Short mmCIF file of N, CA and C in Angstrom, two decimals:
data_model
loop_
_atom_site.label_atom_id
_atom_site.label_comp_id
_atom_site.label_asym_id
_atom_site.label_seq_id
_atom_site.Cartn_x
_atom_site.Cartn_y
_atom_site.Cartn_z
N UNK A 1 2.86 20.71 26.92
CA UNK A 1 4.05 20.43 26.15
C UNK A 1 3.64 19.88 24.80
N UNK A 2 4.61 20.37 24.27
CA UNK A 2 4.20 20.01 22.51
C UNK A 2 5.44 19.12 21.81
N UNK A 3 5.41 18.01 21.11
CA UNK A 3 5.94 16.97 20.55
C UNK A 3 5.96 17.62 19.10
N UNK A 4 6.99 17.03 18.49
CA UNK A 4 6.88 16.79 16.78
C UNK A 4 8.04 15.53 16.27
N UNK A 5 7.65 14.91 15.71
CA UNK A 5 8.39 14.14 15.21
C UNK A 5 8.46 13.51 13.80
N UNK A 6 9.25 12.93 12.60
CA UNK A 6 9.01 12.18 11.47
C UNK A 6 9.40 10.92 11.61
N UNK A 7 8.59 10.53 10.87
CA UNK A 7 8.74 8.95 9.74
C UNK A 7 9.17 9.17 8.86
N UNK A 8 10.69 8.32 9.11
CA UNK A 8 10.79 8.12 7.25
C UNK A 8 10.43 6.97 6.80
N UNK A 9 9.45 6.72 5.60
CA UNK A 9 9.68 5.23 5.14
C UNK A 9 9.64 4.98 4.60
N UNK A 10 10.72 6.34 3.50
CA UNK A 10 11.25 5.94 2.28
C UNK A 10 12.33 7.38 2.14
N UNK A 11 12.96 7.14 1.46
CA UNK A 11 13.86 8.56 1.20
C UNK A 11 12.79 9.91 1.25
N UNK A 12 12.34 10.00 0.50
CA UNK A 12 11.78 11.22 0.02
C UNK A 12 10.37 11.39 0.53
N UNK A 13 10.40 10.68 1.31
CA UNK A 13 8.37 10.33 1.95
C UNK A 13 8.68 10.86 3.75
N UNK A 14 7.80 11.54 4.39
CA UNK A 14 8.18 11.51 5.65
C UNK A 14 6.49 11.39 5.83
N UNK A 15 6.29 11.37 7.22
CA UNK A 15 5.39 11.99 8.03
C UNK A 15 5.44 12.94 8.76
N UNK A 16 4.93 13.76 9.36
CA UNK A 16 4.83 14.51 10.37
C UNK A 16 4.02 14.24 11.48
N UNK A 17 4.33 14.12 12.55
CA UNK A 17 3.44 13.76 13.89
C UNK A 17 3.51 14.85 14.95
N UNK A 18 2.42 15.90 15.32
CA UNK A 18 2.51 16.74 16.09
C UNK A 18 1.17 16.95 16.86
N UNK A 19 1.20 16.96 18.39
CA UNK A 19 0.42 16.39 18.95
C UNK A 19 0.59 17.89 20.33
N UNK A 20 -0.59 19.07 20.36
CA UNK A 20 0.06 20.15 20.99
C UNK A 20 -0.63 19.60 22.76
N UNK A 21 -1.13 18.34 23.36
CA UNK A 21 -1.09 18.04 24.11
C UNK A 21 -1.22 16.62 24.27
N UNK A 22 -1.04 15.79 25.49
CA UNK A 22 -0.68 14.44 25.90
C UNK A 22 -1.95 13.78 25.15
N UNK A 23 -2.22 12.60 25.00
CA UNK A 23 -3.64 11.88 25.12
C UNK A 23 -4.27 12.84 23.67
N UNK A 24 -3.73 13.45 23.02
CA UNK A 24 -4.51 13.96 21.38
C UNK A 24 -4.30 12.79 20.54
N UNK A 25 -5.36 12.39 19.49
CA UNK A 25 -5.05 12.01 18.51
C UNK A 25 -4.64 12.02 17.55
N UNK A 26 -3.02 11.87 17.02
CA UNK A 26 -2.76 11.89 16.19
C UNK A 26 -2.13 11.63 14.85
N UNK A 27 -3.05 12.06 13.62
CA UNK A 27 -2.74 11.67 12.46
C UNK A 27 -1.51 11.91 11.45
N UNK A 28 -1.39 11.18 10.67
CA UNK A 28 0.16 11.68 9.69
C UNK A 28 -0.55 12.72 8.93
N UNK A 29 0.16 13.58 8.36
CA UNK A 29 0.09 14.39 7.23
C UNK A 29 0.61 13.90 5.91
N UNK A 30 -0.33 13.39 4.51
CA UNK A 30 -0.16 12.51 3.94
C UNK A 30 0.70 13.39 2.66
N UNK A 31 1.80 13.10 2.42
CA UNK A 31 2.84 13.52 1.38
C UNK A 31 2.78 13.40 0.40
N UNK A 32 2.88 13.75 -0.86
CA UNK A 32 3.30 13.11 -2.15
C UNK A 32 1.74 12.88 -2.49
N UNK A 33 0.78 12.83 -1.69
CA UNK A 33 -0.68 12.08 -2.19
C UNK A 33 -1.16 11.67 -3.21
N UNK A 34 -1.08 12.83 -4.18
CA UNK A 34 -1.47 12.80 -5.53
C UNK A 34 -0.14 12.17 -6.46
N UNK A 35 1.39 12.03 -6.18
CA UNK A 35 2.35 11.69 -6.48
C UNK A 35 2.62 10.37 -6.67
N UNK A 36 1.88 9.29 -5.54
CA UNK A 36 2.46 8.50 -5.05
C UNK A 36 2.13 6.81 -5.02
N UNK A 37 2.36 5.71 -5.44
CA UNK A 37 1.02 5.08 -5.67
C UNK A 37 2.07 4.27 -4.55
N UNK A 38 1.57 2.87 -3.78
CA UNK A 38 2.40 2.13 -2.80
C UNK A 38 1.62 0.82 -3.58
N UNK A 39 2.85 0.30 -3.75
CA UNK A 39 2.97 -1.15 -4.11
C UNK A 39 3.19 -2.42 -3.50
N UNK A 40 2.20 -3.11 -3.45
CA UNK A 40 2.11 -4.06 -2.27
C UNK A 40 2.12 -5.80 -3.10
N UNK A 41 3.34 -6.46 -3.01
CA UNK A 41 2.97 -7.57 -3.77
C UNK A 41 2.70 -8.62 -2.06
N UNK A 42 1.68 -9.98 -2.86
CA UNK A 42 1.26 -10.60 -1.62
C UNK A 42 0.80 -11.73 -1.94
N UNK A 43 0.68 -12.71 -1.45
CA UNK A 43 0.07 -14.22 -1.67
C UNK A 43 -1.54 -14.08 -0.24
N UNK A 44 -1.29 -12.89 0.66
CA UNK A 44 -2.30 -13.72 1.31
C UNK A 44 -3.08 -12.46 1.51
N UNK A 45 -4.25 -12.51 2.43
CA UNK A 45 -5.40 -11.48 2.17
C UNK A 45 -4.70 -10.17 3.35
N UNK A 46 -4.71 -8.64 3.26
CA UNK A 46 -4.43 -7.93 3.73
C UNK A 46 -4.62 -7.03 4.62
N UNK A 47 -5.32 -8.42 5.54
CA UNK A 47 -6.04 -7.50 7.02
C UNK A 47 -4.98 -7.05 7.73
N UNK A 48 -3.25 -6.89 7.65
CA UNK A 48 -2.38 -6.13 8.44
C UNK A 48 -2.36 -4.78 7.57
N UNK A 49 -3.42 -4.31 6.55
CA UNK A 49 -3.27 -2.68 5.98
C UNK A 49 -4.13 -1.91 7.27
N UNK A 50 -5.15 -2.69 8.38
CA UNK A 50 -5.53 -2.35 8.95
C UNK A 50 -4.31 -1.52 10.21
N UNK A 51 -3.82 -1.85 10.58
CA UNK A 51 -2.36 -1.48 11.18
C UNK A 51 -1.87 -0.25 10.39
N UNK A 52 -1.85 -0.27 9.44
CA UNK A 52 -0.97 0.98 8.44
C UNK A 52 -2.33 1.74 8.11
N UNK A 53 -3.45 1.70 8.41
CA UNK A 53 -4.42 2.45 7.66
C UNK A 53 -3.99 3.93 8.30
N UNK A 54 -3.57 4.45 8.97
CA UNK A 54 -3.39 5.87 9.31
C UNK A 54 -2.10 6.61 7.88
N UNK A 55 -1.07 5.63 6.95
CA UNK A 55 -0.79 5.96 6.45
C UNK A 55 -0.25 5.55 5.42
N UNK A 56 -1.57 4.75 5.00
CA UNK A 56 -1.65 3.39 3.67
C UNK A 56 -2.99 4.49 2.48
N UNK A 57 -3.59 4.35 4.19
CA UNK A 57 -4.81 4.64 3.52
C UNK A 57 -5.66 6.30 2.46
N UNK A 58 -4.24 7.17 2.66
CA UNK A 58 -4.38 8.55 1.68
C UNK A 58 -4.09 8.24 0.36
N UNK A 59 -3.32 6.99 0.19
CA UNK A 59 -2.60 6.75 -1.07
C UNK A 59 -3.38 5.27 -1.68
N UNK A 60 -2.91 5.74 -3.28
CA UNK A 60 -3.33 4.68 -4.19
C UNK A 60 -2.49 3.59 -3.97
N UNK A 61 -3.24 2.44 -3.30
CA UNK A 61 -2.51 0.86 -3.67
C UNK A 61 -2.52 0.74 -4.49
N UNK A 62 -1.58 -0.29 -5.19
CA UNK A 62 -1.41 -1.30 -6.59
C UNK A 62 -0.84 -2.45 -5.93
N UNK A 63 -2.27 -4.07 -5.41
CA UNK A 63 -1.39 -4.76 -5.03
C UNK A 63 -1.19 -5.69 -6.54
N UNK A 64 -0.43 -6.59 -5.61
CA UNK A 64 -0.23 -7.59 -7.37
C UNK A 64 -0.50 -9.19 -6.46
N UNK A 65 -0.91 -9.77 -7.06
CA UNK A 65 -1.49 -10.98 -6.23
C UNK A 65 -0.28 -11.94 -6.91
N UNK A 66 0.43 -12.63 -6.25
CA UNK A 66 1.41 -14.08 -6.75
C UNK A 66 0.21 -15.33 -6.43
N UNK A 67 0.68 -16.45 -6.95
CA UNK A 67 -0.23 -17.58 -6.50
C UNK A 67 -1.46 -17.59 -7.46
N UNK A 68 -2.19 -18.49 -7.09
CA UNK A 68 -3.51 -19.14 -7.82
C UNK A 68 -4.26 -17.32 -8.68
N UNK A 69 -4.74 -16.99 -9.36
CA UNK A 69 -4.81 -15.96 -10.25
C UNK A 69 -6.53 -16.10 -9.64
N UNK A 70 -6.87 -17.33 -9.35
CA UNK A 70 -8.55 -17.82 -9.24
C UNK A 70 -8.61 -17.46 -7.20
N UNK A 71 -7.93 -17.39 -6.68
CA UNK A 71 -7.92 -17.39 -5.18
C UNK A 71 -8.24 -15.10 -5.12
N UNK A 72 -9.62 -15.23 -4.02
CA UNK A 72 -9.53 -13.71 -4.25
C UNK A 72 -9.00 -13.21 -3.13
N UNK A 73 -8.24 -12.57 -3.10
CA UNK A 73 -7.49 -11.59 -1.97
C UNK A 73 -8.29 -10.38 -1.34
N UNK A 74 -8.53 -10.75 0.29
CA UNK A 74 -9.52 -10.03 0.39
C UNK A 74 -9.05 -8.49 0.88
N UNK A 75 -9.14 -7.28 1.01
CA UNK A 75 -8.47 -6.13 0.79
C UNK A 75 -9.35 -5.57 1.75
N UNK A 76 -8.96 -4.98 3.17
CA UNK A 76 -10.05 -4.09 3.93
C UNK A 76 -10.32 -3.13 3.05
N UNK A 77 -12.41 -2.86 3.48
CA UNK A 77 -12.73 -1.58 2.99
C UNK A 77 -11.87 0.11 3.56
N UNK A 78 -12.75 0.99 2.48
CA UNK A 78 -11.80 2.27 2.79
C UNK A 78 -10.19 2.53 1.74
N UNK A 79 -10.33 1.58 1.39
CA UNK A 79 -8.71 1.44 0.51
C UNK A 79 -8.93 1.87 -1.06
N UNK A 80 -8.49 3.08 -1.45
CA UNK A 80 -8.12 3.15 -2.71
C UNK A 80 -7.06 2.07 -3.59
N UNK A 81 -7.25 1.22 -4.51
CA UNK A 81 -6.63 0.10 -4.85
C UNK A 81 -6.76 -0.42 -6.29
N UNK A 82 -6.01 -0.74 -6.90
CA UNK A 82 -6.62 -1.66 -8.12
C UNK A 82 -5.65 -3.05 -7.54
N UNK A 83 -5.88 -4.47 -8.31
CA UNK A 83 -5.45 -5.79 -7.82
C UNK A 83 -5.38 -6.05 -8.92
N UNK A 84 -3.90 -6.43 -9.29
CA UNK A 84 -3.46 -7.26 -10.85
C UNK A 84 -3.10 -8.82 -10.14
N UNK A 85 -3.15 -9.63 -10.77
CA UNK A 85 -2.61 -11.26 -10.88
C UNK A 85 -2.19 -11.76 -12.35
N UNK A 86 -1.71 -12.90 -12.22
CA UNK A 86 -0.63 -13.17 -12.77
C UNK A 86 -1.71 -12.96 -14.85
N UNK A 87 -2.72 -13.84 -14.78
CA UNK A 87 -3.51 -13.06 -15.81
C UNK A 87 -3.45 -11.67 -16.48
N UNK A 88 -3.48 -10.65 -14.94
CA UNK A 88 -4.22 -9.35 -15.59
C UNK A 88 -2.44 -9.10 -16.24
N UNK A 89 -1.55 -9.64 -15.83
CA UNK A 89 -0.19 -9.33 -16.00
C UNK A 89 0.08 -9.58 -17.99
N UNK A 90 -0.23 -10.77 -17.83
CA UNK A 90 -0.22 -11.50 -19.02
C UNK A 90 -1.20 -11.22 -20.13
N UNK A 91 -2.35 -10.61 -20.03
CA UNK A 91 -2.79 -9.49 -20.42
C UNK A 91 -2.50 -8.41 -20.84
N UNK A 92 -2.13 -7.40 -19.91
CA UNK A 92 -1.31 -6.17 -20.17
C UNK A 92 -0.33 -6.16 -20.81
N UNK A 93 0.73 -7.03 -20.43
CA UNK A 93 2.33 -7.01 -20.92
C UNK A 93 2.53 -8.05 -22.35
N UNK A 94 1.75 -8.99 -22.60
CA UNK A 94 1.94 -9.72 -23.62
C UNK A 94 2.91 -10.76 -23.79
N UNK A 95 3.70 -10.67 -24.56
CA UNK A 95 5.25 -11.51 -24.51
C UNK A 95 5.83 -11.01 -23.95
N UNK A 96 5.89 -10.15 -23.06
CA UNK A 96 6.84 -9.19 -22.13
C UNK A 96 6.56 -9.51 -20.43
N UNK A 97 5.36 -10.45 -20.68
CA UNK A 97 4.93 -10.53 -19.09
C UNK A 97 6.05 -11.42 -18.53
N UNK A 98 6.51 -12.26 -18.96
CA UNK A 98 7.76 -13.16 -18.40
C UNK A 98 8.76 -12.38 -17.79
N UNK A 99 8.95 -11.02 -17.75
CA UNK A 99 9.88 -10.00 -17.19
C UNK A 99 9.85 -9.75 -15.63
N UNK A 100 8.42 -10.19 -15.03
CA UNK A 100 7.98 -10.42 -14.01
C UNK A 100 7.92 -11.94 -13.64
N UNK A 101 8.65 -11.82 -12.35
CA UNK A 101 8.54 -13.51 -11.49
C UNK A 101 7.15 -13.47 -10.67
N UNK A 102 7.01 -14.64 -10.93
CA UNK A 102 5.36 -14.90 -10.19
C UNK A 102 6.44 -16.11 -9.36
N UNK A 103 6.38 -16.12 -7.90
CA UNK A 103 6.79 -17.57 -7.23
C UNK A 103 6.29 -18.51 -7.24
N UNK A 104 4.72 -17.87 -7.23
CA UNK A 104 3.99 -19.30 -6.72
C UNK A 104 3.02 -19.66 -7.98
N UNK A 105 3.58 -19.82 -9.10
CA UNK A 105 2.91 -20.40 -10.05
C UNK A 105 4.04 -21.50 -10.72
#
C-alpha cells in the first residue's frame, strides 16, 4: 500500500510525503528552494533546527539574533545560514535601523 500526503506551512509552500511501502524512509520534496529564504528570529541557540532538519535544511536561513549582539548563537552544522544582530542591523540600515524592535536590548 502506498500513502501520499502534504504539509502546509505556509500558503504557498507544501511538502509532499510519499512512501510506496510501510517502514520506507521518508523525505519532503523541497519547494520554492531557490525562491525561498526562512526567517528565524531568536534569543537562544538552535539545536530544535535539528527536529526540522528534514525541511529547514534545503533552504537558506536568515536568523536575526535579539539580545546581547556579543552572546554567539550556536547554529547546528549542515545549515545554509547567514546571522545578523542588533549591530549587523545598525550597520546595514543606518538611521533606519530603529524600524526594527530588538526586545532584549
Amino acid at each position: 500500500a502506498s500513502f501520499s500526503s502534504s504539509l502546509s506551512l505556509f500558503p504557498d509552500l507544501s511538502f509532499s510525503l510519499t512512501s510506496p511501502m510501510a517502514g520506507t524512509t521518508v523525505s519532503p520534496t523541497p519547494l520554492l528552494k531557490d525562491e525561498l529564504d526562512i526567517v528565524i528570529p531568536t534569543i537562544r541557540n538552535l539545536d530544535f533546527l535539528e527536529m526540522w532538519r528534514p525541511f529547514f535544511q534545503p533552504y537558506h536561513l536568515i536568523i536575526v539574533q535579539d539580545g546581547d549582539p556579543s552572546r554567539t548563537i550556536r547554529v547546528p552544522e549542515g545549515f545554509d545560514y547567514e546571522l545578523y544582530n542588533r549591530n549587523d542591523i545598525n550597520r546595514i540600515l543606518g538611521p533606519k535601523a530603529s524600524c526594527i524592535s530588538f526586545k532584549g536590548l
